[in-house]
Every structure is written in C-alpha cells, then in structure tokens.
Coordinates of C-alpha atoms in Angstrom, one line a residue:
Q1 CA -142.2 89.8 -50.3
V2 CA -140.5 86.5 -51.3
Q3 CA -141.8 83.3 -50.0
L4 CA -140.3 80.0 -50.4
V5 CA -142.3 76.7 -49.8
E6 CA -140.9 73.0 -50.3
S7 CA -142.6 70.2 -51.2
G8 CA -141.8 66.6 -52.4
G9 CA -139.5 65.0 -49.9
G10 CA -140.0 61.9 -48.2
S11 CA -138.8 58.2 -47.4
V12 CA -137.3 56.4 -50.6
Q13 CA -135.3 53.5 -51.3
E14 CA -131.8 53.6 -52.5
G15 CA -131.6 54.0 -56.3
E16 CA -135.1 55.6 -56.7
Y17 CA -136.0 58.9 -57.9
Q18 CA -137.4 62.1 -56.5
R19 CA -138.3 65.6 -57.4
L20 CA -138.4 68.4 -55.0
S21 CA -140.4 71.5 -55.6
C22 CA -140.2 75.2 -54.3
A23 CA -142.9 77.4 -54.7
A24 CA -141.3 80.9 -54.9
S25 CA -143.8 83.7 -54.9
G26 CA -142.2 87.2 -55.1
V27 CA -139.4 85.7 -57.2
T28 CA -139.3 87.3 -60.5
S29 CA -137.9 85.8 -63.5
S30 CA -134.8 87.9 -63.4
G31 CA -132.6 89.8 -60.9
Y32 CA -132.5 86.8 -58.6
C33 CA -130.3 83.5 -58.1
M34 CA -131.8 80.3 -56.6
A35 CA -130.5 77.3 -54.8
W36 CA -130.9 74.1 -53.1
F37 CA -128.9 73.5 -50.1
R38 CA -129.1 70.4 -47.6
Q39 CA -128.1 70.0 -44.1
T40 CA -127.6 66.9 -42.2
P41 CA -127.3 67.3 -38.0
G42 CA -124.2 68.4 -37.0
K43 CA -123.0 69.3 -40.4
E44 CA -123.3 72.8 -42.0
R45 CA -125.6 73.5 -44.9
E46 CA -124.0 73.3 -48.0
M47 CA -125.2 73.9 -51.5
V48 CA -125.7 71.3 -54.1
A49 CA -127.1 73.5 -57.0
N50 CA -127.9 76.9 -58.0
I51 CA -129.5 78.4 -61.3
W52 CA -130.5 81.8 -62.3
S53 CA -134.3 82.9 -61.8
N54 CA -134.5 83.0 -65.5
G55 CA -133.7 79.1 -65.4
G56 CA -129.9 80.0 -67.1
D57 CA -126.7 78.4 -66.1
P58 CA -127.4 75.8 -63.5
R59 CA -124.3 74.6 -61.4
Y60 CA -123.5 71.4 -59.1
V61 CA -121.2 70.5 -56.7
D62 CA -119.1 67.8 -57.6
S63 CA -120.6 65.4 -55.6
V64 CA -124.0 65.3 -57.1
K65 CA -123.0 66.0 -60.6
G66 CA -124.9 63.7 -63.0
R67 CA -127.7 62.6 -60.6
F68 CA -129.1 66.3 -59.5
F69 CA -131.0 68.5 -61.8
I70 CA -131.9 71.8 -60.9
S71 CA -134.5 73.9 -63.0
R72 CA -136.9 76.7 -62.8
D73 CA -140.5 76.7 -63.9
N74 CA -141.0 80.5 -64.7
T75 CA -144.5 80.0 -65.8
K76 CA -145.3 78.4 -62.3
N77 CA -142.8 80.1 -60.4
T78 CA -141.6 77.1 -59.2
L79 CA -137.9 75.8 -58.4
H80 CA -137.3 72.4 -59.3
L81 CA -134.6 69.6 -58.1
Q82 CA -134.7 66.5 -59.9
I83 CA -132.8 63.5 -58.0
Y84 CA -131.7 60.4 -59.7
N85 CA -130.2 56.9 -58.1
L86 CA -130.8 58.2 -54.6
K87 CA -128.0 57.1 -52.2
P88 CA -128.2 57.0 -48.5
E89 CA -125.6 59.8 -48.3
D90 CA -128.5 62.1 -49.7
T91 CA -130.4 61.9 -46.9
A92 CA -130.8 65.5 -45.4
M93 CA -133.2 68.2 -45.1
Y94 CA -133.3 70.1 -48.6
Y95 CA -133.8 73.9 -48.5
C96 CA -134.6 76.2 -51.4
A97 CA -133.4 79.6 -51.2
A98 CA -133.0 82.9 -53.1
A99 CA -130.7 85.7 -53.2
S100 CA -131.6 89.1 -55.2
F101 CA -129.6 91.3 -57.3
R102 CA -126.4 89.4 -57.4
R103 CA -123.7 89.9 -60.3
V104 CA -122.6 86.4 -59.4
C105 CA -124.9 83.3 -58.4
P106 CA -123.6 82.7 -55.1
T107 CA -122.7 79.5 -53.3
T108 CA -122.7 80.2 -49.6
T109 CA -125.7 80.0 -47.0
N110 CA -124.7 83.9 -45.8
E111 CA -125.4 85.5 -49.6
Y112 CA -128.8 84.0 -49.6
N113 CA -131.7 86.5 -48.2
Y114 CA -134.6 84.0 -48.5
W115 CA -134.9 80.7 -47.4
G116 CA -137.8 78.0 -47.3
Q117 CA -138.7 75.8 -44.2
G118 CA -137.1 72.6 -45.8
T119 CA -138.5 69.1 -46.7
Q120 CA -136.5 65.7 -45.6
V121 CA -135.6 63.4 -48.1
T122 CA -134.5 60.0 -46.4
V123 CA -133.1 57.1 -48.3
A124 CA -133.0 53.6 -47.0
S125 CA -130.5 51.1 -48.3

C-alpha cells in the first residue's frame, strides 16, 4: 500500500529558499514515477517536476526550470523538491504524487495513482 505524506511548506519571503519533502512508504526504487504538482484556488493542478523512483531523469515545466530541483532519496524513501528564489507566483498547495508501472513518466493528474494531502507554500513579496 502506497502512502504519501508531504511536509516542509510554510510562509516565506520572496527570494528565499524552501525544501519540500514527501515520505513515500510503499514506493519501491524501481517501477514508479513520482512528481510534484501545485494548485491555486480556481486553477487546475499542474505538474512542476517529475522523476523516476530510482532518482533518474528529472524533468521540469519550463516555468520553474533553474529554480526547482526534484530528487529522490532511496535510502529514506523520500522525495524532495528544492525551491530557490521563491516568487509570489509560487504560492500554491504542493502535492506529491506517484504513478506505478508506467513506460513514460506521466505529466497529467489522471495518470497518477497515489496522492499526498498537500502542503501549502505561501510567498510574501
């Protein structure tokens, strides 16, 4: 049984750094794709980054490239999202997700089987 629990959100100032974590019990080091999504009120949930559960092939949406970094610590079964130079437009609920047994690491919400409860990031200008 897969269970995802996010942590690390909070309120920060523009330009600061934050690291989000997702404890991913039941996700093995192979056979899964993991991702971070974010959502603001009234908007669709969007993927910001994904990575294979072995830590390979991290990918990002263009809007966060160079500031967001996704990684997977298989020794602790944890997914991380490092965010540098936070901007007010990064304010959102951030969700961890996992998809099992995919040939291609997916980018849309309906392709992910498992979701965490979310962690709020608020960036003040």
